[in-house]
Coordinates of N, CA and C in Angstrom, one line a residue:
X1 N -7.0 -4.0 1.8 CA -5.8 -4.7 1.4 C -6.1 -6.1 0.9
X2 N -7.0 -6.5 1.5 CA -7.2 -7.9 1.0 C -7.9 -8.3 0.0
X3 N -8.5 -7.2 -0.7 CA -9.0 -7.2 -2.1 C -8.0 -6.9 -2.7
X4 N -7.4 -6.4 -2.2 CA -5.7 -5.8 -3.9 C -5.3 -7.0 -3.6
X5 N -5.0 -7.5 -2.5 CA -4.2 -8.7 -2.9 C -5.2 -10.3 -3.5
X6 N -5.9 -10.3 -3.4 CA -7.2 -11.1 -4.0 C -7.4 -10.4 -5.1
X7 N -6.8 -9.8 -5.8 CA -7.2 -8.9 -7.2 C -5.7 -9.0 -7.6
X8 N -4.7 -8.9 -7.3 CA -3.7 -9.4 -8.0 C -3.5 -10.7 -8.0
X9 N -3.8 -11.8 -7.1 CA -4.3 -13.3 -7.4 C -5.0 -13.4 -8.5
X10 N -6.2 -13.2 -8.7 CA -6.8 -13.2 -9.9 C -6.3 -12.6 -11.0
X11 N -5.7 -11.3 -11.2 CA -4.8 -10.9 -12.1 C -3.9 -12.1 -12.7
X12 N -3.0 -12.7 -11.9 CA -2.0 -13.9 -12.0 C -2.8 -15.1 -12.8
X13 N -4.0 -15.3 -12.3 CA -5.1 -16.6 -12.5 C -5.3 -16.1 -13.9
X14 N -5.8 -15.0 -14.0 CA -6.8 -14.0 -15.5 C -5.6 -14.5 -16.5
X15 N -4.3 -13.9 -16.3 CA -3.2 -14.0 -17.2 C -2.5 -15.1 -17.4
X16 N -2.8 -15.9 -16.5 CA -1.4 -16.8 -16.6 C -0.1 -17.0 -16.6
X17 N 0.2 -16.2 -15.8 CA 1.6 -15.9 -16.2 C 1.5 -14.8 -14.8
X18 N 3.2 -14.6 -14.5 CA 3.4 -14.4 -13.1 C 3.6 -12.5 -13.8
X19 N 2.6 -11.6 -13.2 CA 2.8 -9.8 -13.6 C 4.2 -9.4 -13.2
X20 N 4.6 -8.2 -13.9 CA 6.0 -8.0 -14.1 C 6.0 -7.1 -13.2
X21 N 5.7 -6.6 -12.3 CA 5.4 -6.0 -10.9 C 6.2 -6.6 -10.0
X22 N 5.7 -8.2 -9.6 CA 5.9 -9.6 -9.4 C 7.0 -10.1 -8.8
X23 N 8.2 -9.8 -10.0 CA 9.2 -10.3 -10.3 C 10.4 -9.7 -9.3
X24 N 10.2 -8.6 -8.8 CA 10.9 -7.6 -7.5 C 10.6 -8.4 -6.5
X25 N 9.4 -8.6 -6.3 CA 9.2 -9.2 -4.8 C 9.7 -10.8 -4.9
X26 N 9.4 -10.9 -6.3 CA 10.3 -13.3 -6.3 C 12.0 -12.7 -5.6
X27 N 12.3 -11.6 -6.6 CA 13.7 -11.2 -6.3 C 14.0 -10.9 -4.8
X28 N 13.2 -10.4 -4.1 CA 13.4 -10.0 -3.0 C 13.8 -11.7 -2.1
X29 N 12.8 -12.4 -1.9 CA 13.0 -13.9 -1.2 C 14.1 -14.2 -2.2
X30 N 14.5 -13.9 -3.4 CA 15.9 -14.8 -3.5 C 17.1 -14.2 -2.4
X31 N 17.1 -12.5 -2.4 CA 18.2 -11.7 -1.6 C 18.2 -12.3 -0.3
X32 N 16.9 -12.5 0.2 CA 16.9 -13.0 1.4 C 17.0 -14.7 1.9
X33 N 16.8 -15.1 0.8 CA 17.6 -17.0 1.0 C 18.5 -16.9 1.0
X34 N 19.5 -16.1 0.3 CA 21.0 -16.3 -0.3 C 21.8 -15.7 1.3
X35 N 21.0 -14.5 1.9 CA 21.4 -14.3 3.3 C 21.0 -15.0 4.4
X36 N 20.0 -15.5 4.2 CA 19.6 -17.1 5.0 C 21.0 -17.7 5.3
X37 N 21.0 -18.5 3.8 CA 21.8 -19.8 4.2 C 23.2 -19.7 3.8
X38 N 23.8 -18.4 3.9 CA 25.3 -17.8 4.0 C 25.2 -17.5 5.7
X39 N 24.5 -17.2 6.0 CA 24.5 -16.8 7.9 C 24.6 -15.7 7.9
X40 N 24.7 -14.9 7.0 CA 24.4 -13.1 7.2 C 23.2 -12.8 7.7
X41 N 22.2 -13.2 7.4 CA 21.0 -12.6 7.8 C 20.8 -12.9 9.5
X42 N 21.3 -14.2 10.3 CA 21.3 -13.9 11.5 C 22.2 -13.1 12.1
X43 N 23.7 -13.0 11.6 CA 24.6 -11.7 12.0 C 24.1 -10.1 11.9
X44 N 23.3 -10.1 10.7 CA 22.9 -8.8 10.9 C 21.5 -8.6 11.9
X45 N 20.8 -9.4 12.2 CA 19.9 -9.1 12.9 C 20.5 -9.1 14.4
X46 N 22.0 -9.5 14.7 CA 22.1 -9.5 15.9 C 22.8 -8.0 15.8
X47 N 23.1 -7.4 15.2 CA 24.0 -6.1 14.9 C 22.6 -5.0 14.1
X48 N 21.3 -5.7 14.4 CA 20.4 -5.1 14.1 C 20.6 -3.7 12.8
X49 N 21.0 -4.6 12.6 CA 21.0 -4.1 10.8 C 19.9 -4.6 9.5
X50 N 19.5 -4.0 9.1 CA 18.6 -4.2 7.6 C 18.7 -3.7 6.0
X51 N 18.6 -4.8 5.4 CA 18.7 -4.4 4.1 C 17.6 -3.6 3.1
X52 N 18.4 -2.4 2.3 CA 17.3 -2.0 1.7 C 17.4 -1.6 -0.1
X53 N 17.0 -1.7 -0.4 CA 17.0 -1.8 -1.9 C 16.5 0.1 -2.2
X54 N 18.0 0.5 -3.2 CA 18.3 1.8 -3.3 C 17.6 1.8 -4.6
X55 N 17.7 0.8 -5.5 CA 17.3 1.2 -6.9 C 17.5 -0.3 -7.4
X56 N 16.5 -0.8 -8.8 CA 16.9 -1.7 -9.2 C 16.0 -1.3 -11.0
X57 N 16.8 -2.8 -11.2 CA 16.1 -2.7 -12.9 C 16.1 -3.6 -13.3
X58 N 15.1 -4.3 -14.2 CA 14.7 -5.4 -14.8 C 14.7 -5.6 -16.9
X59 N 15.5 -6.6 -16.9 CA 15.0 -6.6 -18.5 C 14.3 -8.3 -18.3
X60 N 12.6 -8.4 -19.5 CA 12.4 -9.4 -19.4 C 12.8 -10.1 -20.9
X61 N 12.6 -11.6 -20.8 CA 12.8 -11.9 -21.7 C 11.6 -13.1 -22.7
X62 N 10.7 -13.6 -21.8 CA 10.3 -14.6 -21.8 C 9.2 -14.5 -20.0
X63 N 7.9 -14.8 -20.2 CA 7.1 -14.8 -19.3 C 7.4 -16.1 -18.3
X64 N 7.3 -15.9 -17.0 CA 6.8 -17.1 -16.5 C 5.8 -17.2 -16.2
X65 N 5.5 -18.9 -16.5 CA 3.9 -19.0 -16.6 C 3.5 -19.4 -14.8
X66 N 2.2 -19.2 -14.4 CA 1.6 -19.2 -13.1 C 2.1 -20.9 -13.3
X67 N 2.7 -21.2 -12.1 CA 3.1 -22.5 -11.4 C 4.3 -23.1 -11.6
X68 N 4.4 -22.6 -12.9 CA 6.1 -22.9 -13.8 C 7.3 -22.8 -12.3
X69 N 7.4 -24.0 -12.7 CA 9.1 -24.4 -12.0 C 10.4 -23.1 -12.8
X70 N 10.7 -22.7 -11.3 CA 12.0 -21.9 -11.9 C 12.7 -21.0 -10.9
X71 N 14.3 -20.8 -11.2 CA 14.6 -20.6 -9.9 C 15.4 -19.3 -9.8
X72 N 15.6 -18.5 -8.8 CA 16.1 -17.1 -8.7 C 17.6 -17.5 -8.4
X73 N 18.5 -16.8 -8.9 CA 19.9 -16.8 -8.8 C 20.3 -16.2 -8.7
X74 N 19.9 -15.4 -7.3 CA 21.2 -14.3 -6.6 C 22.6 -14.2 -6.8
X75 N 23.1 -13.1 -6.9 CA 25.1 -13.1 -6.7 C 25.1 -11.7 -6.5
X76 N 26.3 -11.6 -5.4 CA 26.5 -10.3 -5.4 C 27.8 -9.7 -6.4
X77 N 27.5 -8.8 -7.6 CA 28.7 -8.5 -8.2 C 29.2 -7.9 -7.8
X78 N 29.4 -6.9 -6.9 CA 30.2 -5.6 -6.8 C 29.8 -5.0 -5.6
X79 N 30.8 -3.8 -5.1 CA 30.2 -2.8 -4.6 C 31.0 -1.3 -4.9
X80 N 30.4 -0.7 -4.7 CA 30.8 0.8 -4.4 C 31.0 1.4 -3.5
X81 N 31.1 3.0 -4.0 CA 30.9 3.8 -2.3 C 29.6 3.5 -1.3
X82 N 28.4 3.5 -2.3 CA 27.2 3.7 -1.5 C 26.4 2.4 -1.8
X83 N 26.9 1.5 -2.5 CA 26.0 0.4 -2.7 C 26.5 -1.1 -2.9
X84 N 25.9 -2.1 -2.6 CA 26.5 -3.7 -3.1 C 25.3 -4.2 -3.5
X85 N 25.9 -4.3 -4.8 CA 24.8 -5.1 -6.1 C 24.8 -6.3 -6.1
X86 N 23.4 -6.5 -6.7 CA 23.0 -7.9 -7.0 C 23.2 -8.1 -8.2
X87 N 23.4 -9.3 -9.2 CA 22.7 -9.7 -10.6 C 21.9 -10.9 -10.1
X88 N 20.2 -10.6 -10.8 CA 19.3 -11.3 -10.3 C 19.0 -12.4 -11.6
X89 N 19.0 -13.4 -11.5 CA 18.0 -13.9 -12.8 C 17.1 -14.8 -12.6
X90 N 16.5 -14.9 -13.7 CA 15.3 -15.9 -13.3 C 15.4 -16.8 -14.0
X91 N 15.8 -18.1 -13.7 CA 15.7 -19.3 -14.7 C 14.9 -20.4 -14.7
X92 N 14.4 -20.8 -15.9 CA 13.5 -22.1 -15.8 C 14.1 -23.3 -17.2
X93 N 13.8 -24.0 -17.2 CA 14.3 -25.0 -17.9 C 15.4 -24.5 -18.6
X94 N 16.4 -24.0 -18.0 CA 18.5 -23.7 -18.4 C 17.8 -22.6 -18.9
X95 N 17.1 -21.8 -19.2 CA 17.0 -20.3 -19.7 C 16.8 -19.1 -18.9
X96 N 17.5 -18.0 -19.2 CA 17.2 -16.7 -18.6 C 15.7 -16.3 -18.6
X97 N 14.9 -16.3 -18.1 CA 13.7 -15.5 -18.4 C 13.7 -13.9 -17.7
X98 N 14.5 -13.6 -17.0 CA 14.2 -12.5 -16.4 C 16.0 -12.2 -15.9
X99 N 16.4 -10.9 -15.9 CA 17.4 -10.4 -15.2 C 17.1 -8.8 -14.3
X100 N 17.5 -9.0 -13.3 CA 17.6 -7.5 -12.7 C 19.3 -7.2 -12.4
X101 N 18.7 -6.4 -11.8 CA 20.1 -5.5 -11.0 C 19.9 -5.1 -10.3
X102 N 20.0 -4.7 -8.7 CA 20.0 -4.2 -7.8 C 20.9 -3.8 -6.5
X103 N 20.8 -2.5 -6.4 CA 22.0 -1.2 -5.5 C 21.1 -1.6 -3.9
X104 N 22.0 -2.3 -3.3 CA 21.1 -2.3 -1.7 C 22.0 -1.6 -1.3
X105 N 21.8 -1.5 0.0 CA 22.2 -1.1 1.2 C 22.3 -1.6 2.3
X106 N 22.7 -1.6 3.3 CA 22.7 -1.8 5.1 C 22.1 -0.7 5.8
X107 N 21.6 -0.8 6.7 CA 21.6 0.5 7.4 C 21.0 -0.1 8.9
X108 N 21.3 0.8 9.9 CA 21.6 0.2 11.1 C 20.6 1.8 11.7
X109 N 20.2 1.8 12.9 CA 19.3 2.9 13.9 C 20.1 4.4 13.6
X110 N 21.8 4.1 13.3 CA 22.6 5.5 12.9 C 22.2 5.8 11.7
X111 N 21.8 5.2 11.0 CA 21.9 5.2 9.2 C 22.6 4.0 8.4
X112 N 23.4 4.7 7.4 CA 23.8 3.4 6.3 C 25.1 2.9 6.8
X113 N 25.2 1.7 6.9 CA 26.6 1.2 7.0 C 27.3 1.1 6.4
X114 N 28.3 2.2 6.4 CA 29.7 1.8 5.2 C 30.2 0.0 4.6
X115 N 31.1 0.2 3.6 CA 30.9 -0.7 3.4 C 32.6 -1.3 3.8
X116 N 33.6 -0.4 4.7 CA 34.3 -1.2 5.4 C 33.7 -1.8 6.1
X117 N 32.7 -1.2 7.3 CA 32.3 -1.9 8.2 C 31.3 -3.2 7.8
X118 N 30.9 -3.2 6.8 CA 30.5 -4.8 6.1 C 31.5 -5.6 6.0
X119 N 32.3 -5.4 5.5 CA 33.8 -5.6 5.2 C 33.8 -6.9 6.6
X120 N 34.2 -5.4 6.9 CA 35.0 -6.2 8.5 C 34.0 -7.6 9.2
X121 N 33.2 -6.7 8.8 CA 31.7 -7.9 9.8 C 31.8 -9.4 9.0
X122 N 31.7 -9.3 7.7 CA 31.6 -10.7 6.5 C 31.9 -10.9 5.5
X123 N 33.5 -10.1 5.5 CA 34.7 -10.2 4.9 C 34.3 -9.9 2.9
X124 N 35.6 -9.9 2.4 CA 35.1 -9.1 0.9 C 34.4 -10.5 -0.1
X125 N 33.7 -9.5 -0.4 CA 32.9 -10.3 -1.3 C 33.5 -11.2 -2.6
X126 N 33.0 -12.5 -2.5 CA 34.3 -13.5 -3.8 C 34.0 -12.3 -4.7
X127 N 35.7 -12.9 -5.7 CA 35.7 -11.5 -6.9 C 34.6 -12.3 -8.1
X128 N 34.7 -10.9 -8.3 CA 33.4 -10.8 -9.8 C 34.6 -10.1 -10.8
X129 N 33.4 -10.2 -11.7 CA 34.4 -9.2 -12.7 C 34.1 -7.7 -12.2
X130 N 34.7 -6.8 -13.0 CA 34.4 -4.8 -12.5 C 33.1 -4.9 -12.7
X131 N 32.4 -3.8 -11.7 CA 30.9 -3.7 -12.2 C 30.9 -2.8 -13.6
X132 N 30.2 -3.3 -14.5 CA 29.9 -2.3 -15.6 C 30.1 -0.7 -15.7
X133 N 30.5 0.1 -16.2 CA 30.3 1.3 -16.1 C 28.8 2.5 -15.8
X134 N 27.7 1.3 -17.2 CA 26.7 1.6 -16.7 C 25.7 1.8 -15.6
X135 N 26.4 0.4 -14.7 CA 25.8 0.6 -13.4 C 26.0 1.1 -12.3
X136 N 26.9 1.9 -12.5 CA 27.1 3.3 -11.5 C 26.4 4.4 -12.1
X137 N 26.6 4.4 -13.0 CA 25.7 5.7 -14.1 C 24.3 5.7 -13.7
X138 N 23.6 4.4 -13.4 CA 22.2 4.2 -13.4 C 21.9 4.3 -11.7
X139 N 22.9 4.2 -11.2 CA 22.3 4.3 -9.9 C 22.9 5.4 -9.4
X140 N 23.6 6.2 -10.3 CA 23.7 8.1 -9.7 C 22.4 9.2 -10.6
X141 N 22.4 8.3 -11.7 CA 21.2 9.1 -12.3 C 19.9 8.9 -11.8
X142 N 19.6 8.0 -11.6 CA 18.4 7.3 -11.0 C 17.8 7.6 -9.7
X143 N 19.3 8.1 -8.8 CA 19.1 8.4 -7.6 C 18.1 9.9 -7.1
X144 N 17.4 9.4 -6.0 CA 16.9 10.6 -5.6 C 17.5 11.1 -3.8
X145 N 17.2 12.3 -3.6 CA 18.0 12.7 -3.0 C 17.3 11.6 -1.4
X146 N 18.6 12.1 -0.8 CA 18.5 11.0 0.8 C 17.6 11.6 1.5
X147 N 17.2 10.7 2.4 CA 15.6 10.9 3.2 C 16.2 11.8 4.2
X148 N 17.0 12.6 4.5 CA 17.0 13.8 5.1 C 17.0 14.8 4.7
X149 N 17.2 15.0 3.4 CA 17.3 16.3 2.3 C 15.8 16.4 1.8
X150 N 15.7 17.6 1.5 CA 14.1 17.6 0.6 C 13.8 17.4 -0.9
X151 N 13.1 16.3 -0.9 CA 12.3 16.0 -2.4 C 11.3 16.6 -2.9
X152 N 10.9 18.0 -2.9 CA 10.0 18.5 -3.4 C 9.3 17.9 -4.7
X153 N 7.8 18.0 -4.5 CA 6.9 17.5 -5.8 C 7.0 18.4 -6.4
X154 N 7.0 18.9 -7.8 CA 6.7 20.3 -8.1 C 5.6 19.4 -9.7
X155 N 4.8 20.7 -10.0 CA 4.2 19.7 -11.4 C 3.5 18.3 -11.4
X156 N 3.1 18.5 -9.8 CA 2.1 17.1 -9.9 C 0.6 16.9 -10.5
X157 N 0.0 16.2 -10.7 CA -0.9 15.7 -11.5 C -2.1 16.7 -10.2

């Protein structure tokens, strides 16, 4: 393990510029600051709950370079039946360099927590506008079936 990760350091060093692999995991410490310093993240660890990322998607626009100043800016837009979305972006000097999107989840030692019982726990989310149409589309087509149902390989390499 410590050669992949010493080989993706150098990867980053070789290129200059931060791999678009990368940009999930910057994303990830933003979902998790933003639950930091709202106080969610200690409420749910006392209700032993965890967050999990159902699906997401990235458009880039512009590379960041290795060391470049620039900052992730979480928001939750929306939720649905089965998911509360992120809009992620990446910004450095006032520009977008990077956007995702991402369908999380809750889920607790029973399974997934509805999203009354979010609700109730840390009340409704400030209003956004509607979530797009497309992004329900993308996260029912996208979806694979739930880790109790079978995903058979068929036609693997």
């Amino acid at each position: 393990m410590r050669r992949a990760e010493h080989a993706r350091r150098a990867e980053h060093a070789r290129r200059g510029r931060v791999r678009a692999a990368f940009y999930f995991s910057l994303m990830d410490l933003g979902r998790f600051d933003l639950m930091k310093r709202s106080g969610v993240w200690a409420r749910m660890r006392e209700l032993k709950w965890r967050p999990v990322v159902g699906a997401e998607t990235i458009a880039f626009r512009k590379s960041v370079k290795l060391w470049q100043c620039h900052n992730i800016e979480p928001r939750i837009i929306g939720l649905d039946a089965k998911a509360v979305y992120f809009e992620q972006r990446m910004v450095a000097g006032g520009e977008i360099y990077a956007r995702a999107f991402v369908a999380t989840r809750l889920v607790s030692a029973d399974g997934p927590v509805c999203n009354e019982r979010i609700i109730e726990e840390f009340g409704t989310p400030p209003p956004a506008p509607e979530l797009p149409a497309w992004l329900h589309g993308w996260r029912v087509n996208n979806a694979l079936p739930g880790s109790r149902r079978p995903a058979p390989h068929v036609g693997g390499r």
